[in-house]
Amino acid sequence: MAESQLSSTYEPKAVADSQNKRDLAHARTKVSFNVKDMTNYIHGGSDNVEQRRYIIDLIAKDPVFNKDDWGWLSHTEAVKRGIAMSTRLAEIKMEYDLNDLDFATMMEAIDDTLPIVLHNGAFIPVINSQGSDEQIEKWIPPAEKFQIIGCYAQTELGHGSNLSRLETTATFIRETDEWEINSTTFTASKWWIGGLGALCTHAVVQARLFIDGKDYGAHVFVVPLRSLDDHKPFPGIVIGDIGPKAYNGFNKMDNGFARFDKYRIPRENMLMRFSKVSRDGVFTKPPHAKLSYGSMVLLRSVLIKQMALYLSRATTVATRYLTVRRQFNNPTSRNDTDLNPGLETQVINYPMVQNRLFPMIAQSYALFAAGSVMMNMYINLMTSLSSGNVSALAEVHAMSSALKSYCTTIGAAGTEESRKLMGGHGFSYFTGLAHLFASIVPSNTYEGDNYVLTQQMARYLLKEIKTARANPDKVTPFSKYLLLGLNRSAFERTTCAVAQPDDWLKPEIQLAAYEHRCARLAFELSDAVDAGDADHENPKTWSDHNIECYRVSHAHAQYIMVLWFIQAIRDAQDPETDDERRAEPATVKVLERLSHLHALHTIQTNLADFVEDGYFSPAQCQSLRAQVKNLVASLADDAIGLVDAFDHPDFLLNSALGASDGDAYKRLWDRAQTEPLNRKQVCDGYEEYIRPLLKKHGEFKL
């Protein structure tokens, strides 16, 4: 067949090209703040900004990370590409002596989950946090030099979150001083393990520990999987890849399975910083039952910052495209007919579009603030745990669980909403959002299902209520609102203090509303649990309260998000704050509007929780909606500046419609020409299928 001449015989009209660019350039002239200052604020200072750009540029220049053909790779091809990218990533890390933060930035730039990601993200951190000093000395140096490559194997075919019912066992063999790792049933097969299918040589494996027939619960073991000479699995282990995933997501990740048939490893391969087993089989329990939670807190804390990066990318693409996209001649309060008479209205000028988009930009900023605080909490926690202080563990674990559930939920929902905002073209793979959505969606399940995980915060708050009643001074900092509910009669009479519309812009009033809601839901859950326990004729199980657990956990997460965003803005104005966290007055002014919109829009979205006990009056609800509408409108001129400040380069966005120059239609046209179907004028399959159908009933002449 003759080669197609399509791309050379037609070019999109130059007027559309230049109008797109002019529209985006003009939008940038309206921004009221210094975009560079906002970028420095978001990323924690100019040094961090420059380092992030440097790392992303390293990746962008390397041909192995080119993204042009990603949409057409099969699963097998994608995994091979993922292995090539993984090995190059390791080489760059060692070649440039990059730290863990730089490695995370490289993963952000690559924009796909690679087989090697859990080596640095789970294998090394688990050994560092749960291994003894001797074990760290043995395993970490070769891991850091990639002489061994590891993964984290917890999930099984039959079990995921329920550690106590895992079916993989580690039985102590006293005669040989070994553990016998065994998949006791078919459903005991390790499943979904990232890096296991093709790449990894080792795994940290969660297995139930047995000594002389006694079950000591799940513990972690370093298990060699493949030969370091020829990469073949060791005898007694069956390993493979579980196949393609939903939405073609994680297609470069070799999520794998493993079955163990009485596979032996040395006793010293059990990680023994906390729990220990001696040569003669004596088990020593850890000083605190949940000391091993540190690694889970890390992974959940990282996800909060990751959602900030993901949602900010989605809103960047949507905002830029909606600025250059024009549809209909409907008048709006922001028409540009004086500059562009006769042209259709920019889609971003429609109030309904703004009402859907701008709150998600505000959410992105709130997520950046929350991610920073949560990571600092994790770092402080690990410092405390290293010295045996477990006082902060319960709160940090519950907080990371609640925020992981909430933040990944809004991250996935916001990315999909950004796609829908872009209309028909939004369904194209070339927006970059399809790939982004497929990367985000699994986060609603891994590291704790988002519904199941909410029980952690609910249980924690029930314990805090007991503490509040017995010893109020010992209630942990972010649960202080529970003290409001101790005087139930006074609490039930409390109402919102808003007297006029501008009162909604007072942070203390916003926080009071969130605290009242959280306290009410927590005490209602406590009352329901107590009543269910007391009803001997019709007792309630914990599962009967799971819906309420979800409500109270997300309420707490929303409160924390609002609180931390407000605190971050206060810090930005404080002369005593480090320069990296400060911002110029014009920047702060816009941040305050974003904070108000985030707080009030979240209330509006969950209004029933604030109304059902009479805390808000009908008039207050009406003025709340009006204030949200005003805040949305007030951000219209700054929208482009706010997403530009995220500082996501075109390589990272990989979007025809969201590129920084605004040349959306030309870029979309050019990307479509790369479709392999367009290499020929007559497609494969014409002779086999199309021609026989056309000729089935004879010739037809046009």
XYZ file of C-alpha atoms in Angstrom:
702
model
C 0.000 0.000 0.000
C 1.154 3.554 -0.666
C 2.337 5.537 2.305
C -0.036 8.197 3.619
C 0.554 11.788 2.549
C -2.033 13.073 5.012
C 0.271 14.960 7.370
C 2.061 16.748 4.542
C -1.007 17.758 2.525
C -2.968 19.396 5.344
C -2.036 21.704 8.159
C -4.485 23.173 10.715
C -5.338 26.790 10.050
C -2.729 29.188 11.345
C -5.437 31.449 12.750
C -6.582 28.735 15.165
C -2.987 28.064 16.114
C -2.188 31.704 16.836
C -5.512 32.404 18.574
C -4.918 29.555 21.019
C -1.509 30.938 21.860
C -2.785 34.509 22.109
C -5.581 33.482 24.472
C -3.207 31.760 26.888
C -0.635 34.564 26.704
C -3.335 37.173 27.370
C -4.637 35.200 30.360
C -1.164 35.346 31.896
C -1.193 39.151 31.768
C -4.148 39.252 34.178
C -2.476 37.361 37.045
C -2.317 39.430 40.232
C 0.691 37.800 41.915
C 4.276 36.802 41.229
C 4.081 33.270 39.791
C 7.738 32.603 40.604
C 7.131 33.476 44.267
C 4.130 31.140 44.375
C 6.200 28.344 42.831
C 8.883 28.808 45.479
C 6.214 28.715 48.178
C 4.630 25.506 46.856
C 7.901 23.606 46.568
C 9.584 24.915 49.694
C 12.012 27.482 48.330
C 13.952 28.359 45.191
C 16.654 25.745 45.848
C 14.046 22.971 45.811
C 12.497 24.393 42.651
C 15.822 24.450 40.833
C 16.740 20.946 42.000
C 13.357 19.594 40.877
C 13.803 21.193 37.451
C 17.327 19.788 37.208
C 16.179 16.242 38.014
C 13.204 16.368 35.638
C 15.480 17.685 32.895
C 17.860 14.749 33.443
C 14.980 12.385 32.763
C 13.535 14.376 29.868
C 16.852 14.331 27.985
C 17.352 10.576 28.290
C 15.866 8.691 25.295
C 14.880 5.634 27.336
C 12.228 7.761 29.052
C 10.659 9.053 25.817
C 6.858 8.815 26.048
C 5.860 9.063 22.395
C 4.919 5.398 21.891
C 3.471 4.591 25.313
C -0.110 4.471 24.064
C 0.633 1.579 21.711
C 2.707 -0.741 23.908
C 1.336 -4.164 24.756
C 1.645 -5.345 28.357
C 4.657 -7.509 27.528
C 6.354 -4.664 25.647
C 5.512 -2.229 28.429
C 7.045 -4.432 31.140
C 10.247 -4.788 29.118
C 10.317 -1.018 28.684
C 9.699 -0.648 32.412
C 12.695 -2.858 33.166
C 14.874 -0.808 30.806
C 13.679 2.396 32.474
C 14.254 0.886 35.929
C 17.844 -0.054 35.216
C 18.574 3.359 33.689
C 16.972 5.021 36.705
C 19.285 3.069 39.021
C 22.284 4.046 36.903
C 21.375 7.744 37.018
C 20.883 7.610 40.795
C 24.351 6.174 41.284
C 26.022 8.209 38.536
C 24.835 11.532 39.971
C 24.875 10.398 43.626
C 21.232 11.371 44.084
C 19.399 11.099 47.404
C 15.991 9.564 48.114
C 14.174 12.866 47.511
C 15.841 13.178 44.109
C 14.875 9.585 43.355
C 11.251 10.425 44.156
C 11.472 13.417 41.803
C 12.832 11.152 39.076
C 9.831 8.865 39.565
C 7.555 11.904 39.317
C 9.246 12.922 36.055
C 9.055 9.435 34.567
C 5.316 9.522 35.231
C 4.792 5.792 35.427
C 5.087 3.153 38.088
C 8.176 1.087 37.343
C 9.229 -2.353 38.603
C 12.032 -0.767 40.632
C 9.838 1.706 42.533
C 9.187 -0.531 45.546
C 12.882 -1.304 45.913
C 13.435 2.238 47.177
C 9.837 2.787 48.296
C 9.296 -0.301 50.456
C 12.087 -2.912 50.438
C 14.820 -0.607 51.752
C 12.564 1.374 54.164
C 11.136 -1.819 55.698
C 14.598 -3.242 56.350
C 15.793 0.089 57.723
C 12.811 0.407 60.061
C 12.390 -3.231 61.157
C 15.825 -4.733 60.741
C 18.455 -4.977 63.462
C 21.689 -3.020 63.072
C 23.408 -6.178 61.840
C 20.664 -6.874 59.293
C 20.771 -3.308 58.028
C 24.532 -3.606 57.613
C 24.072 -6.845 55.671
C 21.218 -5.944 53.341
C 21.169 -2.175 52.817
C 24.606 -1.565 51.200
C 24.025 -4.102 48.388
C 20.457 -2.820 48.002
C 21.644 0.771 47.647
C 24.144 -0.337 44.981
C 21.413 -2.401 43.259
C 23.420 -5.593 43.687
C 20.128 -6.956 44.906
C 16.694 -5.574 43.971
C 13.772 -6.051 46.319
C 10.006 -5.767 46.646
C 7.411 -5.968 49.433
C 5.246 -9.102 49.467
C 2.204 -8.875 51.706
C -0.962 -9.271 49.631
C -2.103 -12.791 48.785
C -4.608 -14.215 46.358
C -7.031 -14.749 49.235
C -6.083 -11.953 51.658
C -4.877 -8.353 51.557
C -5.534 -6.006 54.457
C -6.173 -8.719 57.053
C -2.625 -9.490 58.181
C -3.761 -11.867 60.908
C -5.297 -14.229 58.348
C -2.448 -14.394 55.862
C -1.904 -17.993 54.776
C 1.812 -17.838 53.973
C 3.661 -19.357 56.933
C 7.198 -19.191 58.258
C 7.829 -22.225 60.466
C 10.959 -22.390 62.588
C 13.058 -25.517 61.916
C 15.095 -25.871 65.055
C 17.386 -28.593 63.714
C 18.796 -26.457 60.903
C 18.203 -22.981 62.375
C 16.010 -22.042 59.408
C 12.581 -20.779 58.475
C 10.444 -22.820 56.159
C 8.408 -20.444 54.004
C 5.301 -22.171 52.707
C 2.197 -21.276 50.730
C -0.127 -23.495 52.704
C -2.989 -23.254 50.207
C -3.556 -22.128 46.628
C -4.949 -18.827 47.923
C -1.770 -18.282 49.969
C 0.031 -17.305 46.752
C 1.506 -13.832 46.995
C -0.327 -11.660 44.461
C -0.141 -8.092 43.116
C 3.457 -7.731 44.285
C 5.080 -4.873 42.350
C 8.506 -5.781 40.973
C 8.043 -9.501 41.608
C 6.894 -10.592 38.156
C 10.181 -10.039 36.341
C 12.714 -7.772 38.043
C 13.314 -8.444 41.723
C 15.864 -10.805 43.217
C 14.629 -10.514 46.818
C 11.473 -9.700 48.757
C 10.516 -8.725 52.254
C 7.714 -11.207 52.822
C 4.916 -10.968 55.340
C 4.246 -14.449 56.753
C 2.706 -15.856 59.919
C 5.414 -17.044 62.274
C 5.060 -20.524 63.802
C 7.244 -22.065 66.494
C 6.361 -25.526 67.784
C 2.873 -25.176 66.341
C 2.150 -21.824 67.996
C 1.083 -18.912 65.765
C 2.878 -15.656 66.669
C 1.220 -13.612 63.936
C 2.557 -11.880 60.835
C 6.237 -10.988 60.701
C 8.615 -9.861 57.969
C 11.329 -12.010 56.376
C 13.978 -11.223 53.766
C 13.531 -13.922 51.142
C 15.913 -14.478 48.198
C 13.826 -15.226 45.113
C 16.066 -15.462 42.062
C 19.656 -16.467 41.382
C 22.090 -13.578 41.143
C 23.874 -15.531 38.376
C 21.104 -16.290 35.864
C 17.977 -14.682 37.442
C 16.121 -18.010 37.548
C 13.767 -18.573 40.523
C 15.215 -20.812 43.207
C 13.813 -24.338 43.566
C 10.737 -24.246 45.747
C 9.454 -20.934 44.361
C 7.085 -20.401 41.434
C 7.056 -16.792 40.201
C 5.202 -15.009 37.410
C 3.366 -11.863 36.290
C -0.360 -11.496 37.025
C -1.133 -9.821 33.681
C -2.543 -6.478 32.483
C -4.422 -4.184 34.853
C -7.574 -2.034 34.649
C -7.504 1.044 32.369
C -4.102 -0.182 31.107
C -2.707 1.344 34.289
C 0.629 0.347 35.820
C 1.370 -1.438 32.539
C 5.141 -1.105 32.976
C 4.947 -2.552 36.480
C 5.478 -6.314 36.688
C 2.935 -7.013 39.417
C 3.652 -10.640 40.197
C 2.714 -13.772 42.069
C 4.810 -16.226 44.094
C 4.097 -19.636 45.583
C 6.468 -21.124 48.132
C 6.842 -24.880 48.577
C 8.580 -25.395 51.923
C 11.329 -23.002 50.888
C 14.129 -22.618 53.468
C 15.865 -19.390 54.531
C 18.242 -18.724 57.482
C 16.726 -17.731 60.839
C 18.628 -14.431 60.621
C 16.488 -13.434 57.637
C 13.594 -12.586 59.955
C 13.769 -8.839 60.587
C 14.485 -8.535 64.308
C 14.633 -4.915 65.420
C 11.496 -5.424 67.505
C 10.359 -9.075 67.547
C 13.148 -11.625 67.948
C 13.626 -15.400 67.759
C 16.731 -16.937 69.343
C 18.747 -19.924 68.120
C 16.828 -22.227 70.448
C 13.454 -20.937 69.224
C 12.538 -18.506 71.999
C 10.250 -15.731 70.743
C 10.649 -12.235 72.220
C 7.742 -9.924 71.517
C 8.278 -6.262 70.660
C 7.981 -3.544 73.331
C 4.938 -2.175 71.498
C 2.620 -4.263 69.330
C 2.467 -1.712 66.515
C 6.082 -0.583 66.213
C 6.171 -2.044 62.706
C 3.516 0.443 61.550
C 6.221 2.951 60.628
C 6.629 1.603 57.096
C 2.862 1.779 56.486
C 2.812 5.371 57.743
C 5.598 6.232 55.293
C 3.808 4.854 52.242
C 0.526 6.525 53.192
C 2.248 9.833 53.928
C 3.957 9.797 50.532
C 0.589 9.283 48.848
C -0.737 12.599 50.176
C 2.055 14.578 48.487
C 1.642 12.404 45.404
C -2.036 13.341 45.178
C -1.041 17.012 45.297
C 1.256 16.445 42.330
C -1.349 14.431 40.413
C -4.343 16.708 40.969
C -2.270 19.808 40.249
C -1.259 18.279 36.930
C -4.848 17.457 36.024
C -6.038 20.967 36.850
C -3.103 22.486 34.949
C -4.080 20.645 31.778
C -7.784 21.452 32.195
C -7.234 25.135 33.016
C -4.947 25.770 30.067
C -7.180 23.975 27.595
C -10.372 25.619 28.848
C -8.648 28.975 28.458
C -7.972 28.413 24.748
C -11.143 26.455 23.970
C -14.007 28.619 22.663
C -17.618 27.465 22.346
C -20.851 29.376 21.661
C -21.447 33.111 21.812
C -23.236 33.132 25.145
C -22.459 36.326 27.077
C -20.732 35.995 30.450
C -19.396 38.540 32.917
C -15.880 37.895 31.571
C -16.434 38.130 27.801
C -13.480 39.377 25.762
C -15.512 40.741 22.855
C -13.641 44.035 23.106
C -10.358 42.267 22.280
C -11.731 39.528 20.046
C -14.984 40.642 18.420
C -16.852 37.881 16.662
C -15.092 35.013 18.445
C -16.898 32.506 20.600
C -16.724 32.613 24.403
C -13.745 31.061 26.159
C -15.043 27.992 27.993
C -13.245 28.972 31.196
C -15.432 32.084 31.400
C -18.610 30.085 31.984
C -19.509 30.158 35.706
C -20.466 26.470 35.770
C -17.023 25.539 34.471
C -15.340 27.765 37.049
C -17.454 26.282 39.828
C -16.265 22.785 38.891
C -12.618 23.657 38.230
C -11.465 26.285 40.710
C -12.296 24.315 43.895
C -10.050 21.538 42.577
C -7.198 24.010 42.141
C -7.783 25.026 45.768
C -7.780 21.347 46.773
C -4.408 20.929 45.055
C -2.906 23.714 47.149
C -4.413 22.243 50.312
C -2.928 18.852 49.409
C 0.557 20.355 49.084
C 0.207 21.845 52.584
C -1.109 18.582 54.047
C 1.573 16.489 52.358
C 4.319 18.629 53.866
C 2.925 18.448 57.408
C 2.205 14.719 57.208
C 5.724 13.941 56.045
C 7.177 15.979 58.903
C 4.965 14.055 61.316
C 6.333 10.794 59.901
C 9.947 11.968 60.228
C 9.374 13.032 63.843
C 7.625 9.731 64.547
C 10.539 7.655 63.261
C 12.956 9.715 65.360
C 10.846 8.994 68.433
C 10.487 5.287 67.642
C 14.236 4.905 67.243
C 14.606 5.945 70.876
C 11.729 3.739 72.057
C 9.161 6.544 72.395
C 5.812 5.322 70.994
C 3.602 8.115 72.341
C 2.881 9.647 68.918
C 2.434 6.382 67.025
C -1.316 5.953 67.453
C -2.200 9.470 66.311
C 0.210 9.532 63.367
C -0.942 6.104 62.185
C -4.610 7.094 62.427
C -3.926 10.451 60.758
C -2.041 8.917 57.844
C -4.838 6.360 57.395
C -7.604 8.971 57.346
C -5.719 11.292 55.013
C -4.673 8.496 52.677
C -8.302 7.467 52.271
C -9.606 10.981 51.749
C -6.789 12.418 49.635
C -6.589 9.546 47.170
C -10.380 9.666 46.837
C -10.407 13.334 45.867
C -7.285 12.891 43.731
C -8.938 10.264 41.541
C -12.289 12.067 41.455
C -10.646 15.391 40.620
C -8.600 13.963 37.769
C -11.693 12.413 36.205
C -13.641 15.649 36.699
C -10.815 17.543 34.971
C -11.121 15.188 32.013
C -14.885 15.672 31.822
C -14.464 19.440 31.955
C -12.524 19.230 28.706
C -15.458 17.873 26.724
C -15.018 15.480 23.819
C -11.303 16.090 23.332
C -10.825 15.224 26.990
C -11.446 11.577 26.106
C -8.332 11.476 23.931
C -5.314 9.651 25.294
C -3.276 12.660 24.175
C -4.657 14.873 26.946
C -2.335 13.033 29.318
C -5.211 12.596 31.773
C -6.143 9.033 30.804
C -2.677 7.836 31.780
C -2.768 10.012 34.895
C -6.166 8.662 35.969
C -5.012 5.074 35.468
C -2.027 5.842 37.711
C -4.171 7.370 40.460
C -7.115 4.977 40.642
C -5.212 2.019 42.175
C -4.237 4.260 45.104
C -7.838 3.992 46.283
C -7.111 0.329 46.994
C -3.434 -0.270 47.700
C -1.919 0.634 51.074
C -5.380 0.070 52.554
C -8.759 0.087 50.827
C -10.205 3.572 51.192
C -13.372 2.373 52.902
C -11.792 -0.242 55.164
C -9.016 2.166 56.155
C -11.412 4.695 57.662
C -11.940 2.341 60.595
C -8.461 3.221 61.849
C -9.339 6.845 62.552
C -12.750 5.891 63.914
C -11.236 3.474 66.433
C -8.653 6.063 67.400
C -11.288 8.740 68.047
C -13.334 6.342 70.182
C -10.256 5.809 72.351
C -9.704 9.564 72.465
C -13.279 10.077 73.711
C -12.532 7.746 76.614
C -9.345 9.700 77.293
C -11.250 13.001 77.143
C -13.725 11.788 79.738
C -11.085 10.396 82.078
C -8.183 12.820 81.597
C -8.889 15.740 79.224
C -5.322 17.040 79.360
C -4.074 13.902 77.599
C -6.188 14.263 74.459
C -3.800 14.464 71.499
C -3.450 17.803 69.653
C -5.606 17.180 66.599
C -8.430 15.606 68.616
C -8.918 18.524 71.031
C -12.295 19.238 69.451
C -13.644 16.206 71.325
C -13.550 18.272 74.500
C -16.428 20.294 73.036
C -18.717 17.304 73.370
C -18.102 16.555 77.032
C -20.887 18.937 78.060
C -23.536 17.451 75.805
C -26.350 19.835 76.650
C -24.203 22.910 75.957
C -22.774 21.306 72.821
C -26.217 20.565 71.407
C -27.219 24.212 71.845
C -24.162 25.479 69.952
C -24.807 27.138 66.595
C -22.677 28.749 63.916
C -21.559 32.309 64.684
C -21.964 33.650 61.120
C -24.055 36.839 61.275
C -23.190 38.362 57.894
C -21.719 36.916 54.656
C -18.150 38.116 55.290
C -18.058 36.158 58.549
C -17.559 33.063 56.410
C -14.101 34.409 55.573
C -12.944 34.191 59.189
C -10.724 31.105 59.674
C -11.859 30.732 63.288
C -15.483 30.401 62.157
C -14.552 27.894 59.465
C -12.564 25.781 61.929
C -15.319 25.988 64.546
C -17.776 24.512 62.045
C -15.444 21.638 61.183
C -14.670 20.955 64.838
C -18.350 20.907 65.780
C -19.126 18.490 62.973
C -16.223 16.174 63.870
C -17.109 16.149 67.558
C -20.781 15.430 66.864
C -20.060 12.554 64.487
C -17.472 11.043 66.840
C -19.793 11.139 69.851
C -22.690 9.790 67.809
C -20.493 6.862 66.767
C -19.457 6.334 70.380
C -23.076 6.369 71.520
C -24.073 3.917 68.794
C -21.272 1.500 69.700
C -22.185 1.676 73.399
C -25.880 1.169 72.665
C -25.137 -1.775 70.384
C -23.017 -3.432 73.052
C -25.739 -2.922 75.662
C -28.534 -4.368 73.517
C -28.214 -8.044 74.384
C -31.309 -9.033 72.435
C -30.150 -7.388 69.212
C -26.411 -6.725 69.605
C -24.540 -4.751 66.959
C -21.182 -5.782 65.531
C -18.387 -3.380 64.665
C -19.208 -3.880 60.987
C -22.656 -2.406 61.613
C -20.934 0.919 62.318
C -18.631 1.015 59.269
C -20.715 3.610 57.416
C -20.432 5.939 60.396
C -16.699 5.195 60.567
C -16.321 6.400 57.000
C -18.215 9.623 57.755
C -16.243 10.511 60.863
C -12.883 9.625 59.310
C -13.450 11.781 56.240
C -14.815 14.581 58.418
C -11.613 14.503 60.467
C -9.468 14.422 57.321
C -11.293 17.432 55.891
C -10.859 19.315 59.154
C -7.122 18.577 59.174
C -6.764 19.625 55.541
C -8.463 22.957 56.265
C -6.482 23.481 59.475
C -3.090 22.738 57.926
C -3.767 24.969 54.915
C -4.699 27.854 57.215
C -1.602 27.254 59.335
C 0.630 27.130 56.258
C -0.657 30.523 55.121
C -0.121 31.987 58.585
C 3.442 30.677 58.506
C 3.929 32.312 55.106
C 3.335 35.710 56.732
C 5.310 35.105 59.930
C 8.667 36.973 60.038
C 10.025 34.150 62.202
C 9.270 31.522 59.530
C 12.104 30.147 57.400
C 12.453 31.946 54.077
C 11.517 28.775 52.169
C 8.021 28.818 53.679
C 7.345 32.543 53.385
C 5.547 34.363 50.568
C 5.032 37.884 49.274
C 1.866 39.795 50.335
C 0.236 39.450 46.894
C 0.900 35.708 46.982
C -0.563 35.419 50.469
C -3.680 37.305 49.386
C -4.414 34.749 46.672
C -3.562 31.858 49.000
C -6.097 33.167 51.497
C -8.796 33.176 48.822
C -7.849 29.614 47.898
C -8.008 28.580 51.541
C -11.431 30.171 51.971
C -12.709 28.466 48.834
C -11.311 25.109 49.905
C -12.866 25.351 53.370
C -16.257 26.673 52.290
C -16.671 24.547 49.174
C -15.908 21.425 51.213
C -18.596 22.495 53.694
C -21.025 23.128 50.848
C -20.322 19.680 49.385
C -21.029 18.046 52.771
C -23.727 20.466 53.907
C -26.032 17.834 55.405
C -23.469 17.070 58.130
C -23.518 20.703 59.260
C -27.278 21.152 59.033
C -28.824 18.006 60.453
C -28.268 19.029 64.084
C -29.208 22.669 63.469
C -25.658 24.042 63.645
C -26.293 26.020 60.444
C -29.501 27.931 59.829
C -31.189 28.078 56.400
C -30.092 31.703 56.022
C -26.482 30.761 56.781
C -26.621 28.030 54.141
C -27.790 30.556 51.570
C -25.064 33.049 52.446
C -22.498 30.216 52.366
C -23.438 29.340 48.784
C -23.267 33.003 47.798
C -19.819 33.339 49.361
C -18.539 30.252 47.527
C -19.830 31.707 44.272
C -18.061 35.017 44.979
C -14.790 33.280 45.810
C -14.901 31.251 42.618
C -15.457 34.390 40.542
C -12.647 36.222 42.365
C -10.091 33.632 41.194
C -10.906 33.830 37.486
C -8.080 36.177 36.542
C -5.559 34.219 38.611
C -6.451 30.694 37.459
C -3.722 30.416 34.838
C -1.120 31.839 37.221
C -2.160 29.403 39.926
C -1.623 26.360 37.703
C 1.537 27.762 36.093
C 2.916 28.090 39.627
C 2.764 24.308 40.053
C 5.735 24.345 37.656
C 4.916 21.164 35.757
C 6.986 21.103 32.533
C 5.514 19.913 29.238
C 7.555 16.696 29.393
C 5.859 15.779 32.653
C 2.336 16.766 31.561
C 2.731 14.941 28.229
C -0.461 16.655 27.086
C -1.353 17.958 23.650
C -4.112 20.084 25.155
C -2.349 21.336 28.284
C 1.068 22.378 26.989
C 2.538 25.634 28.231
C 2.284 27.430 24.868
C -1.473 26.831 24.531
C -1.142 25.481 20.978
C -3.746 22.813 21.718
C -5.293 22.081 18.324
C -2.008 21.955 16.428
C -0.480 19.657 19.041
C -3.526 17.372 19.043
C -3.384 17.153 15.248
C 0.324 16.333 15.290
C -0.077 13.649 17.940
C -2.877 11.988 15.971
C -0.524 11.657 12.995
C 1.670 9.333 15.073
C -1.119 6.731 15.227
C 0.265 3.591 13.475
C -2.991 3.219 11.519
C -2.095 6.410 9.672
C 1.100 4.993 8.171
C -0.900 3.560 5.262
C -3.680 5.035 3.170
C -5.489 1.681 3.203
C -5.590 -0.055 6.554
C -4.580 -3.612 7.330
C -7.669 -5.775 7.186
C -9.159 -4.200 4.067
C -8.660 -7.263 1.863
C -9.725 -9.732 4.557
C -12.788 -7.967 5.937
C -13.825 -4.636 4.407
C -13.638 -5.482 0.670
C -15.607 -8.763 0.958
C -18.401 -6.927 2.805
C -18.533 -4.091 0.275
C -18.661 -6.517 -2.661
C -20.990 -9.096 -1.114
C -24.023 -7.881 -3.086
C -22.231 -6.743 -6.218
C -20.663 -3.536 -7.404
C -22.043 -0.130 -6.462
C -20.965 2.873 -8.485
C -20.721 6.304 -6.881
